[in-house]
Coordinates of C-alpha atoms in Angstrom, one line a residue:
M1 CA 89.2 80.3 39.2
N2 CA 92.2 81.2 37.1
R3 CA 95.5 82.5 38.4
S4 CA 95.2 86.0 37.0
L5 CA 91.9 86.5 38.9
A6 CA 93.7 85.4 42.1
I7 CA 96.3 88.1 41.7
E8 CA 93.5 90.7 41.0
F9 CA 91.9 89.7 44.3
S10 CA 95.1 90.2 46.2
R11 CA 95.2 93.8 44.7
V12 CA 91.6 94.3 46.0
T13 CA 92.4 93.4 49.6
E14 CA 95.7 95.4 49.4
V15 CA 93.9 98.6 48.5
A16 CA 91.0 98.1 51.0
A17 CA 93.7 97.5 53.7
L18 CA 95.5 100.7 52.7
A19 CA 92.2 102.6 52.9
G20 CA 91.4 101.2 56.4
F21 CA 94.9 101.9 57.5
A22 CA 94.4 105.7 56.9
W23 CA 92.0 105.5 60.0
L24 CA 94.4 103.5 62.2
G25 CA 94.2 104.6 65.8
R26 CA 91.7 107.4 65.2
G27 CA 89.0 105.8 67.3
D28 CA 86.4 105.8 64.5
K29 CA 85.7 102.2 63.4
N30 CA 82.8 103.2 61.2
S31 CA 84.9 105.6 59.1
A32 CA 87.6 103.0 58.8
D33 CA 85.1 100.4 57.6
D34 CA 83.5 102.9 55.2
A35 CA 86.8 103.7 53.7
A36 CA 87.7 100.1 53.2
V37 CA 84.3 99.3 51.7
K38 CA 84.6 102.1 49.1
A39 CA 88.1 101.1 48.2
M40 CA 87.1 97.4 47.9
R41 CA 84.1 98.2 45.7
Y42 CA 86.2 100.5 43.5
M43 CA 88.8 97.7 42.9
L44 CA 86.3 94.9 42.4
N45 CA 84.6 96.9 39.7
L46 CA 87.9 97.1 37.8
V47 CA 88.2 93.3 37.6
H48 CA 87.1 91.6 34.4
M49 CA 84.4 89.3 35.8
D50 CA 80.7 89.1 36.3
A51 CA 80.4 88.8 40.1
E52 CA 77.8 88.8 42.9
V53 CA 78.4 89.4 46.6
V54 CA 76.6 86.3 48.1
I55 CA 77.4 87.0 51.7
G56 CA 78.6 90.4 53.1
E57 CA 77.9 93.0 55.7
G58 CA 74.4 94.1 55.1
E59 CA 71.6 95.1 52.6
I60 CA 71.3 97.6 49.8
D61 CA 69.6 100.2 52.0
Q62 CA 72.7 100.2 54.2
A63 CA 75.1 101.2 51.4
P64 CA 78.0 102.0 51.3
M65 CA 78.4 98.4 52.6
L66 CA 79.1 95.7 50.1
Y67 CA 75.6 94.3 50.4
I68 CA 74.2 90.8 49.7
G69 CA 73.2 90.6 46.0
E70 CA 75.3 93.5 44.8
R71 CA 76.9 93.0 41.4
V72 CA 80.5 93.9 41.0
G73 CA 83.1 93.6 38.3
S74 CA 83.1 94.6 34.7
G75 CA 80.0 92.5 34.0
M76 CA 81.9 90.4 31.5
G77 CA 84.1 87.3 31.9
E78 CA 84.0 84.6 34.5
L79 CA 81.0 84.1 36.7
V80 CA 82.1 84.7 40.3
S81 CA 80.6 84.6 43.7
I82 CA 82.2 86.7 46.5
A83 CA 82.2 86.7 50.3
V84 CA 83.7 89.8 51.7
D85 CA 84.8 91.5 54.9
P86 CA 86.6 94.8 54.0
I87 CA 87.9 94.9 57.6
D88 CA 87.8 92.0 59.9
G89 CA 88.7 93.9 63.1
T90 CA 87.3 97.4 62.6
R91 CA 87.6 98.0 66.4
M92 CA 91.3 96.9 66.3
T93 CA 91.9 99.2 63.4
A94 CA 90.3 102.1 65.2
M95 CA 92.2 101.4 68.4
G96 CA 95.5 100.6 66.8
Q97 CA 95.4 97.0 68.0
T98 CA 96.8 93.8 66.4
N99 CA 95.3 91.3 63.9
A100 CA 93.1 93.5 61.7
I101 CA 92.9 92.4 58.1
S102 CA 91.1 93.1 54.9
V103 CA 89.8 89.8 53.4
L104 CA 87.6 88.2 50.7
A105 CA 86.9 84.8 49.3
A106 CA 85.9 84.2 45.7
G107 CA 84.6 81.1 43.9
G108 CA 82.4 79.9 41.2
K109 CA 78.7 80.9 40.9
N110 CA 77.4 78.3 43.4
T111 CA 80.5 77.8 45.6
F112 CA 79.5 79.6 48.8
L113 CA 76.6 79.3 51.2
K114 CA 74.1 82.2 50.8
A115 CA 73.0 83.4 54.2
P116 CA 72.0 86.7 55.9
D117 CA 74.5 88.7 57.9
M118 CA 73.7 87.1 61.2
Y119 CA 75.3 85.2 64.1
M120 CA 77.0 81.8 63.5
E121 CA 78.4 79.3 65.9
K122 CA 81.7 77.9 64.6
M123 CA 84.1 75.1 65.4
V124 CA 87.4 74.9 63.4
V125 CA 90.3 72.4 63.5
G126 CA 93.3 71.8 61.3
P127 CA 93.9 68.9 58.9
E128 CA 95.2 66.5 61.6
A129 CA 91.8 66.6 63.4
K130 CA 89.6 66.5 60.3
G131 CA 86.4 64.5 60.7
I132 CA 86.5 64.4 64.5
I133 CA 84.4 67.5 65.5
D134 CA 80.6 67.4 65.8
L135 CA 78.7 70.5 67.0
N136 CA 75.8 68.3 68.0
L137 CA 78.0 67.0 70.8
P138 CA 78.9 68.9 74.0
L139 CA 82.0 71.1 73.7
E140 CA 83.8 69.0 76.3
Q141 CA 83.4 65.9 74.3
N142 CA 84.7 67.7 71.2
L143 CA 87.7 68.9 73.1
R144 CA 88.5 65.4 74.3
R145 CA 88.0 63.9 70.9
V146 CA 90.4 66.5 69.3
A147 CA 93.0 66.0 72.1
S148 CA 92.9 62.2 71.6
K149 CA 93.2 62.5 67.8
L150 CA 96.2 64.8 68.2
G151 CA 97.8 62.6 70.9
K152 CA 97.6 65.4 73.5
L153 CA 96.3 65.8 77.0
L154 CA 93.5 68.3 77.5
S155 CA 96.1 70.5 79.4
D156 CA 98.2 70.6 76.2
L157 CA 95.2 71.7 74.0
T158 CA 95.0 75.3 72.8
V159 CA 91.7 76.9 71.8
T160 CA 91.1 80.4 70.5
I161 CA 87.8 82.2 71.2
L162 CA 86.4 85.7 70.9
D163 CA 86.6 87.6 74.1
K164 CA 82.8 88.4 74.4
P165 CA 80.4 88.3 77.3
R166 CA 78.5 85.5 75.6
H167 CA 81.6 83.2 75.9
K168 CA 82.3 83.8 79.6
D169 CA 80.8 80.4 80.8
V170 CA 82.5 78.6 77.9
I171 CA 85.9 80.1 78.7
D172 CA 85.4 79.2 82.4
K173 CA 84.5 75.7 81.5
M174 CA 87.6 75.2 79.3
H175 CA 89.8 76.6 82.1
Q176 CA 88.3 74.2 84.5
L177 CA 89.2 71.3 82.1
G178 CA 92.7 72.6 82.0
V179 CA 92.6 73.7 78.4
R180 CA 94.8 76.6 77.4
V181 CA 92.5 79.4 76.1
F182 CA 93.6 82.3 74.0
T183 CA 91.0 85.1 73.8
I184 CA 90.9 87.7 71.1
P185 CA 88.8 90.9 70.9
D186 CA 87.8 90.3 67.3
G187 CA 89.2 88.7 64.1
D188 CA 88.1 85.1 64.1
I189 CA 89.0 84.8 60.4
A190 CA 92.7 85.1 61.0
A191 CA 92.5 82.7 64.0
S192 CA 90.7 80.1 61.9
V193 CA 93.2 80.3 59.1
L194 CA 96.1 80.1 61.6
C195 CA 94.5 76.9 63.0
C196 CA 94.9 75.2 59.6
L197 CA 98.3 76.3 58.6
P198 CA 101.2 73.7 58.8
E199 CA 103.0 75.7 61.5
A200 CA 99.8 76.1 63.6
E201 CA 100.1 76.5 67.4
I202 CA 96.3 76.6 67.7
D203 CA 94.4 73.3 67.9
M204 CA 90.8 74.6 67.7
V205 CA 88.8 77.8 67.2
Y206 CA 85.4 77.9 68.8
G207 CA 82.7 80.5 69.5
I208 CA 79.8 82.6 68.1
G209 CA 80.7 85.3 65.6
G210 CA 79.4 86.6 62.3
A211 CA 78.2 84.4 59.4
P212 CA 80.1 86.4 56.7
E213 CA 83.3 85.8 58.6
G214 CA 82.4 82.2 58.9
V215 CA 81.9 81.6 55.2
I216 CA 85.1 83.5 54.3
A217 CA 87.1 81.5 56.8
A218 CA 85.5 78.3 55.5
A219 CA 87.1 79.0 52.1
A220 CA 90.6 79.1 53.5
I221 CA 89.9 76.1 55.8
R222 CA 88.7 73.9 52.9
A223 CA 91.7 75.0 50.8
L224 CA 94.1 74.1 53.6
G225 CA 92.5 70.7 54.3
G226 CA 91.1 71.7 57.7
D227 CA 87.6 71.1 59.0
M228 CA 84.8 73.3 60.2
Q229 CA 81.2 72.9 61.4
S230 CA 78.8 75.8 62.0
C231 CA 75.3 76.7 62.9
L232 CA 73.3 79.9 62.0
L233 CA 71.8 81.3 65.2
P234 CA 68.9 83.9 65.4
R235 CA 69.7 87.1 67.3
N236 CA 67.5 86.3 70.2
V237 CA 69.3 83.0 70.8
V238 CA 72.6 84.9 71.1
K239 CA 71.6 88.2 72.6
G240 CA 68.5 87.2 74.6
E241 CA 64.8 87.7 74.4
T242 CA 63.7 91.3 73.9
P243 CA 61.0 92.7 71.6
E244 CA 63.7 94.1 69.3
N245 CA 65.8 91.0 69.3
N246 CA 62.8 88.8 68.7
A247 CA 61.7 90.9 65.7
L248 CA 65.2 90.8 64.2
A249 CA 65.4 87.1 64.8
A250 CA 62.0 86.6 63.0
E251 CA 63.3 88.5 60.0
E252 CA 66.6 86.5 60.0
I253 CA 64.6 83.2 60.0
R254 CA 62.4 84.5 57.2
R255 CA 65.3 85.4 55.1
C256 CA 67.1 82.1 55.8
E257 CA 63.9 80.2 54.6
E258 CA 63.9 82.4 51.5
M259 CA 67.6 81.5 50.8
G260 CA 67.0 77.8 51.5
V261 CA 69.2 77.5 54.6
Q262 CA 68.1 76.4 58.0
V263 CA 68.9 78.0 61.4
N264 CA 69.8 76.1 64.5
T265 CA 71.0 73.3 62.3
V266 CA 74.6 72.1 62.0
L267 CA 76.2 72.8 58.7
Q268 CA 79.2 70.9 57.4
L269 CA 82.2 72.5 55.8
E270 CA 81.0 71.2 52.4
Q271 CA 77.8 73.1 52.8
L272 CA 79.6 76.3 53.5
V273 CA 82.0 75.9 50.6
R274 CA 80.9 73.4 47.9
D275 CA 84.0 73.0 45.8
D276 CA 87.7 73.9 45.6
N277 CA 87.3 76.4 42.8
L278 CA 88.1 79.3 45.1
V279 CA 90.6 82.0 46.1
F280 CA 91.1 83.4 49.6
A281 CA 92.9 86.7 49.9
A282 CA 93.8 88.6 53.1
T283 CA 96.0 91.7 53.6
G284 CA 97.2 92.7 57.0
I285 CA 96.2 96.2 58.3
T286 CA 97.9 95.9 61.7
N287 CA 100.5 93.5 62.8
G288 CA 99.2 90.1 63.8
D289 CA 99.9 86.4 64.1
L290 CA 98.8 85.7 60.5
L291 CA 100.1 88.7 58.6
K292 CA 102.3 91.7 59.0
G293 CA 100.5 95.1 59.1
I294 CA 101.0 98.0 56.8
H295 CA 104.2 100.1 57.2
R296 CA 103.9 103.5 55.7
K297 CA 106.7 106.1 55.3
G298 CA 105.7 109.2 53.4
N299 CA 104.2 108.1 50.0
L300 CA 105.6 104.6 50.3
A301 CA 103.6 101.8 51.9
T302 CA 104.4 98.0 52.2
T303 CA 101.7 95.4 52.6
E304 CA 101.7 91.6 53.2
T305 CA 99.0 89.5 51.6
L306 CA 98.1 85.8 52.1
L307 CA 96.8 84.3 48.9
I308 CA 95.4 80.8 48.8
R309 CA 94.1 78.9 45.8
G310 CA 91.8 76.0 46.5
K311 CA 92.4 73.8 43.4
S312 CA 96.2 73.8 43.6
R313 CA 96.3 74.3 47.4
T314 CA 99.1 76.8 47.0
I315 CA 99.8 79.3 49.8
R316 CA 101.5 82.5 48.8
R317 CA 102.7 85.4 50.9
I318 CA 103.0 88.5 48.8
Q319 CA 105.0 91.6 50.0
S320 CA 104.2 94.6 48.0
T321 CA 105.5 98.2 47.9
H322 CA 103.0 100.8 46.9
Y323 CA 103.8 104.3 45.7
L324 CA 100.9 106.3 46.9
D325 CA 101.5 109.5 44.9
R326 CA 99.6 107.9 42.0
K327 CA 97.8 109.7 39.2
D328 CA 94.5 108.0 39.9
T329 CA 93.0 110.7 42.0
A330 CA 89.9 108.8 42.8
L331 CA 91.9 105.9 44.3
S332 CA 94.3 108.3 46.0
R333 CA 91.4 109.8 47.9
L334 CA 90.2 106.4 48.9
I335 CA 93.5 105.3 50.4
G336 CA 94.3 108.7 52.0
A337 CA 97.3 109.4 49.8

């Protein structure tokens, strides 16, 4: 993945973030997501590459989502696979809350796991605890192993988890063990990346979230030298047995079999992201622990983007100023200029 493509991908997430930002605090997460999707598709199609979305937010009949199997780019140049989340944190964007980002990961043709948009159990640690975690073991045993590896007591361990009803018992258990637990409403990609940065204050990220977010996070985790294990979970395992959930779960299992990936089976980081030929790009929409949010004054907007290249393991933070009174009227409409 060459350096010029990496810069192009930073431009993609910047414009998607600006489009989502136009809906900041308006209480309409679907419109925010729709705006970011359209902007991301527009920008991706300007890039000189032959690319396929291998894991995204849905299927072709649910357009305008960037759907699995969609071709983007000019159709010429380097073969690229892309995992996307135009807004990780649509609810935070709609409600004006922190830690919303626009994000994508790009790699070679066979770099990323191909899987449906479904639930995924995830466990993430930074480089110092690499090789210690095992999702086949109980959570408590993993916590103790990580604490021991880091030279910490359980009471000094910090874990981030999504604040969802499905995690209530897990959160209670960690509190009983004395673990410090930070809960977040959404946005486990940002938390996973933070866990692996040199200045990290998070020791582990755990919980059940989305598979697209898991694969995108895995790209940054691999590039940063961290570790991750995951497990694809059918909907009825996560949401309970109902006729609707059972039918959706059966379809998820069928599609996983079609793609050659197993459910309810622990996947190693190397199965999620197969090589270091990758780029991870994320732009802040709202202020957060990972990235500053967009600041707009009139027709000027500033963005902060995190750009990570896998092969060189370089981490760049790019602050950009955008003049929004641009002549490209199609793009102007997309970003609300």
